[in-house]
Short mmCIF file of C-alpha atoms in Angstrom, two decimals:
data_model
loop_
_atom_site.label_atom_id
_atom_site.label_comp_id
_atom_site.label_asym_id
_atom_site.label_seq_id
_atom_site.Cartn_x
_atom_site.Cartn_y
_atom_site.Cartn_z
CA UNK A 1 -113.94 3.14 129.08
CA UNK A 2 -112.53 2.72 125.68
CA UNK A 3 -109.07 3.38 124.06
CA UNK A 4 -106.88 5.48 126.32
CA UNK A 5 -107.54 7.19 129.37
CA UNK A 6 -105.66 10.20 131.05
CA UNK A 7 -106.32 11.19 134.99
CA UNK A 8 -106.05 14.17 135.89
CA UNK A 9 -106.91 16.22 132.70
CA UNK A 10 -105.84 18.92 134.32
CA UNK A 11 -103.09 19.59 137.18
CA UNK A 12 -101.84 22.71 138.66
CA UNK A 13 -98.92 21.97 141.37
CA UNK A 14 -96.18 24.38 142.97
CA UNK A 15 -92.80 23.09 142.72
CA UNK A 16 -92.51 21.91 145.63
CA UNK A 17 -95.20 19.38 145.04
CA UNK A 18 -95.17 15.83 144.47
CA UNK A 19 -98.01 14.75 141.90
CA UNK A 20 -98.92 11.50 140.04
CA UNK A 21 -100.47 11.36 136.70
CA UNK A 22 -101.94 7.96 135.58
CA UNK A 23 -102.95 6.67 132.01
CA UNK A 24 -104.80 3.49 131.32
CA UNK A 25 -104.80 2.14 128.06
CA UNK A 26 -108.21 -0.49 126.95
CA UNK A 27 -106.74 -1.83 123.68
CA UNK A 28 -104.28 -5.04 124.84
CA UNK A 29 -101.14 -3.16 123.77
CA UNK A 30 -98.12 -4.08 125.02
CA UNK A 31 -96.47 -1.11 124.66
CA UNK A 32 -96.71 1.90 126.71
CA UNK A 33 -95.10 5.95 125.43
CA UNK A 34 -94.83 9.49 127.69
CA UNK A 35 -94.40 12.16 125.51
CA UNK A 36 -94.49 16.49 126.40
CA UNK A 37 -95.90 18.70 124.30
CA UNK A 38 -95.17 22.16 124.59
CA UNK A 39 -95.88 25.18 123.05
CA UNK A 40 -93.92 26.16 119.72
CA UNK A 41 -92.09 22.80 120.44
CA UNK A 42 -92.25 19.09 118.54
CA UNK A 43 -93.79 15.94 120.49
CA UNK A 44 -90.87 15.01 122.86
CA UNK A 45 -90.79 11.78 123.55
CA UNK A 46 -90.08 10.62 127.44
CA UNK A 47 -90.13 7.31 128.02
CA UNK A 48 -91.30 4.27 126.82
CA UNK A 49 -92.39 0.19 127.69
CA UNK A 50 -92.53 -2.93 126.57
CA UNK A 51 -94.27 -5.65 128.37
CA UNK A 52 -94.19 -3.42 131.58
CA UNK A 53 -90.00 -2.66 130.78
CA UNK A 54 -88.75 0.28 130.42
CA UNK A 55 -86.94 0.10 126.65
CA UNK A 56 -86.38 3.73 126.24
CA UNK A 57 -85.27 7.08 128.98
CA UNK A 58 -84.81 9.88 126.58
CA UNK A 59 -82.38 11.57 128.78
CA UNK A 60 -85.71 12.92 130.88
CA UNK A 61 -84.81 14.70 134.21
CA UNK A 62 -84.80 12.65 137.45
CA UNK A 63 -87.89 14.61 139.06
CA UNK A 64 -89.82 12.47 136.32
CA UNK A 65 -90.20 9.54 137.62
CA UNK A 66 -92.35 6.65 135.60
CA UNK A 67 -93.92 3.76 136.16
CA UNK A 68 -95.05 0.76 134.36
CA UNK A 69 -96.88 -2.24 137.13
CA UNK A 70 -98.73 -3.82 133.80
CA UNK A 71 -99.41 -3.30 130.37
CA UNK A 72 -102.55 -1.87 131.15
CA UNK A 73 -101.37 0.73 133.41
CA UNK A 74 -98.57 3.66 133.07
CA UNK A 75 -98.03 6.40 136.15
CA UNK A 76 -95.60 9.18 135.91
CA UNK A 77 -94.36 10.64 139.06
CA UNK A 78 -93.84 14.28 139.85
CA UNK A 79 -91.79 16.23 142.47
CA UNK A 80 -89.86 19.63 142.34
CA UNK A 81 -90.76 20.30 138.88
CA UNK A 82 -90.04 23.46 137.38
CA UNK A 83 -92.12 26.31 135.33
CA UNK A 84 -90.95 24.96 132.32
CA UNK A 85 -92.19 21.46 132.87
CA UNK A 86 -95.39 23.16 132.53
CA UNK A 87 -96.87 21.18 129.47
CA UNK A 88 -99.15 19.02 127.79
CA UNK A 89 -98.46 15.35 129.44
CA UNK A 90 -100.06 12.62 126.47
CA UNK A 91 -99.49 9.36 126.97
CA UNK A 92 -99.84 6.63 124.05
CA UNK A 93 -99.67 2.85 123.53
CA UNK A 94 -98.97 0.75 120.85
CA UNK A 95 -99.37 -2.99 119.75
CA UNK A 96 -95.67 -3.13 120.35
CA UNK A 97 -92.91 -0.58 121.34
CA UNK A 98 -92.17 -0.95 117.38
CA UNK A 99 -93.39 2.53 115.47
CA UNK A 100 -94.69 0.79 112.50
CA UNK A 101 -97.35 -0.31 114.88
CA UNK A 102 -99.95 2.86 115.57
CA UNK A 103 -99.54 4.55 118.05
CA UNK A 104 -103.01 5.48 120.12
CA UNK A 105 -102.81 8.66 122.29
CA UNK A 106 -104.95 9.96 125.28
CA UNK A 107 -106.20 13.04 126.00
CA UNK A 108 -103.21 14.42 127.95
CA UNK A 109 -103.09 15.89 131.51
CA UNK A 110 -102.44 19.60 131.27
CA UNK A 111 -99.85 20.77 133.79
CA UNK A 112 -99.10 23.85 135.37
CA UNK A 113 -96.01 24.34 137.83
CA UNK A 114 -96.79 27.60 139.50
CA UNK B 1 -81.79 19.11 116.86
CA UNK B 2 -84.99 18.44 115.22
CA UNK B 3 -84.42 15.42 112.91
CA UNK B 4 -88.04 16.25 111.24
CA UNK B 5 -88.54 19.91 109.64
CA UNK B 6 -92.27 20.66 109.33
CA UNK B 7 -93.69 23.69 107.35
CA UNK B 8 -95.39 25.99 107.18
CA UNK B 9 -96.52 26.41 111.24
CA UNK B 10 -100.13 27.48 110.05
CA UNK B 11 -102.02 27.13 107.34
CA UNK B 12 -104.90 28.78 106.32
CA UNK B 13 -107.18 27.52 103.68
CA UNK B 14 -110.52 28.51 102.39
CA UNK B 15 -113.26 25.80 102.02
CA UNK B 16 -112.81 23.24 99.31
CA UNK B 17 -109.49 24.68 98.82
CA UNK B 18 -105.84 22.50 98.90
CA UNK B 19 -103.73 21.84 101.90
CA UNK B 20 -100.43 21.40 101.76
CA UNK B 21 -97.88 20.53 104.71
CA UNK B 22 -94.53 19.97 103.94
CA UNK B 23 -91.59 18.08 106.02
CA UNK B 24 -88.13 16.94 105.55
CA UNK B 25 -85.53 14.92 107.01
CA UNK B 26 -82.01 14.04 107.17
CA UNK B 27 -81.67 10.95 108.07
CA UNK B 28 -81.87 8.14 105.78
CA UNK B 29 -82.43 5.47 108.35
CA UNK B 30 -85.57 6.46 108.87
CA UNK B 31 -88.03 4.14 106.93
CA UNK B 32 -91.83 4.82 108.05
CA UNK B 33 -93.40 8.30 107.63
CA UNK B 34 -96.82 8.24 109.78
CA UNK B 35 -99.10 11.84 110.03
CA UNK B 36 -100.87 12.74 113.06
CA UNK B 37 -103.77 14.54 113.12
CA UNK B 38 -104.56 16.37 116.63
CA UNK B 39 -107.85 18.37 117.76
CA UNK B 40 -107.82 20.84 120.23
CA UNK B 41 -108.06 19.33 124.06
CA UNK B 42 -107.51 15.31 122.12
CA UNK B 43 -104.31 13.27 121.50
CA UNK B 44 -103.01 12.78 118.33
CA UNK B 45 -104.42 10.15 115.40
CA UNK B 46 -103.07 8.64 113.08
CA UNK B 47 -104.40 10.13 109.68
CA UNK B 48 -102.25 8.15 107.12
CA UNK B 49 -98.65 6.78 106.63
CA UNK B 50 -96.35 5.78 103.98
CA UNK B 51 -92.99 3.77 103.32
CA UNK B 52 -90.49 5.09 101.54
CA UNK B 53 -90.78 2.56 98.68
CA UNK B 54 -94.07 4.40 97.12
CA UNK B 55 -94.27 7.72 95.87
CA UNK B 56 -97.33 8.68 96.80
CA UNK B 57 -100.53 7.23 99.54
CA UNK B 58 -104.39 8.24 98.87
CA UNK B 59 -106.57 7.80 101.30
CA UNK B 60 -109.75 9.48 100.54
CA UNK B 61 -108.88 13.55 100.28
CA UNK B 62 -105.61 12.53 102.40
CA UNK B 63 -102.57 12.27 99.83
CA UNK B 64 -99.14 11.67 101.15
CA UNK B 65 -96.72 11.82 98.55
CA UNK B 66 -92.70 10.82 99.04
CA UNK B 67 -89.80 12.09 97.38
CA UNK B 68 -86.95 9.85 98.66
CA UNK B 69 -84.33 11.43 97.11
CA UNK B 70 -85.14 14.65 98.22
CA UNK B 71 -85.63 13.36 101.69
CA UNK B 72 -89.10 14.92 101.39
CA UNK B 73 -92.30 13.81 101.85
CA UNK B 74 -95.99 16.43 102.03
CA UNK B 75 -99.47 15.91 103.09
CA UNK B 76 -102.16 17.16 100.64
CA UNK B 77 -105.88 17.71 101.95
CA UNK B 78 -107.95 17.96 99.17
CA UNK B 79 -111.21 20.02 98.82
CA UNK B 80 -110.56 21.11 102.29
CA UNK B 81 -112.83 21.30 105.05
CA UNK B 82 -114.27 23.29 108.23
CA UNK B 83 -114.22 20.04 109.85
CA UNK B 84 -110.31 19.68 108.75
CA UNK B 85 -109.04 22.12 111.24
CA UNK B 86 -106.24 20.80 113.59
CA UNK B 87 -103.21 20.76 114.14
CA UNK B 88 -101.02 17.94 111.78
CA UNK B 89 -97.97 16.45 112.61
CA UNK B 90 -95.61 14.61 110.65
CA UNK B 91 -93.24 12.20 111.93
CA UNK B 92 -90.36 9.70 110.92
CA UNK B 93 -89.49 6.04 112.22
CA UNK B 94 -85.88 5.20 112.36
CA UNK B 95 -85.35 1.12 111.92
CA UNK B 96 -82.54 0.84 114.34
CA UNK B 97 -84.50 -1.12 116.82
CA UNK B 98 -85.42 1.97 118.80
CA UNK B 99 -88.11 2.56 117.17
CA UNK B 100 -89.87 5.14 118.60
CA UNK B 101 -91.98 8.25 116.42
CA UNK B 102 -89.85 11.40 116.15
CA UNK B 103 -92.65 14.69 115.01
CA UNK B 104 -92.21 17.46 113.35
CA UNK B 105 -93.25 20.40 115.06
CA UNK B 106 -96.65 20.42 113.61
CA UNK B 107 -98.79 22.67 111.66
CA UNK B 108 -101.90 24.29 112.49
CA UNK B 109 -104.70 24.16 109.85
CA UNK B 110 -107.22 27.09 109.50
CA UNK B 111 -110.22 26.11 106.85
CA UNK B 112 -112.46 28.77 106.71
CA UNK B 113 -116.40 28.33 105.45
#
């Protein structure tokens, strides 16, 4: 596996739900980046890590819960979502949680909250 | 509140034509001006950035060019491309320490053959 993987690519939970999505980054960064992309909307950043601590909640509802065990690894946590959390999950890592570094972006996990 | 303005929302552009995607911003803190470049069903890459202390970035038929005062700054695709369709997103760095990306709301490029 190379550069940064997203499991599952695609996720369709009821709200009632609880759900994990997991990203795995193969590049040595140190930092680690959630971000939502929905339709019609801008890239909204979540949350982000630095040496497996969290630097950064972006005021991100409580049902998102993330988690950071090493540099390699990122999880984010799901339970009573909404329809509107419905969304393009990416998750991203950098060099260091520093945006003058590059930012490298998976795949994303495509989520629907029926 | 968007801090980034991106325009237009699509593009369309006929082969070996110009592309042009425009953003703006209000804040002066910010200090690094990356663009993304995103294909459908794959993250975002980074296409090409620029500081604010050069006026303009070429990188092959990638231009960025900067107009600080203005708090302005465009991406020009030269002789466009089929292969050049995507969706491109601008996006600002603020050096306060938190210094995360902040996108425009992206533009979605049409080059037709």
């Amino acid at each position: 596996e190379t550069g940064v993987t997203q499991t599952p690519r695609h996720l369709v939970m009821g709200m009632t739900n609880k759900k994990s999505l997991k990203c795995e980054q193969h590049l040595g960064h140190n930092a680690m980046y959630w971000y939502k992309q929905s339709a019609k909307k801008p890239l909204e950043l979540m949350f982000v890590y630095n040496f497996k601590e969290q630097t950064e909640n972006n005021s991100v509802p409580s049902r998102f819960s993330p988690e950071c065990p090493n540099s390699s690894h990122l999880f984010l946590h799901l339970h009573t979502l909404q329809p509107e959390d419905s969304a393009l999950y990416l998750c991203a890592s950098s060099q260091a949680a520093s945006g003058e570094y590059e930012q490298y972006f998976g795949p994303g996990t495509r989520l629907t909250v029926t | 509140q968007q801090q980034v303005k991106q325009s237009p929302q699509s593009l369309i552009v006929q082969k070996g034509g110009i592309s042009i995607i425009n953003c703006a911003y209000e804040n002066t803190a910010f200090d690094y001006f990356p663009w993304y470049q995103q294909f459908p069903g794959k993250g975002p890459a980074l296409l090409i950035a620029i500081r604010p202390d050069v006026s303009e970035k070429k990188e092959g038929r990638f231009t960025i060019s900067f107009n600080k005062s203005a708090k302005q700054f465009s991406l020009h695709i030269m002789d466009s491309q089929p292969g050049d369709s995507a969706t491109y997103f601008c996006a600002a760095v603020m050096d306060t320490g938190r210094r995360a990306l902040t996108f425009g709301s992206g533009t979605r490029l049409q080059v037709q053959p």
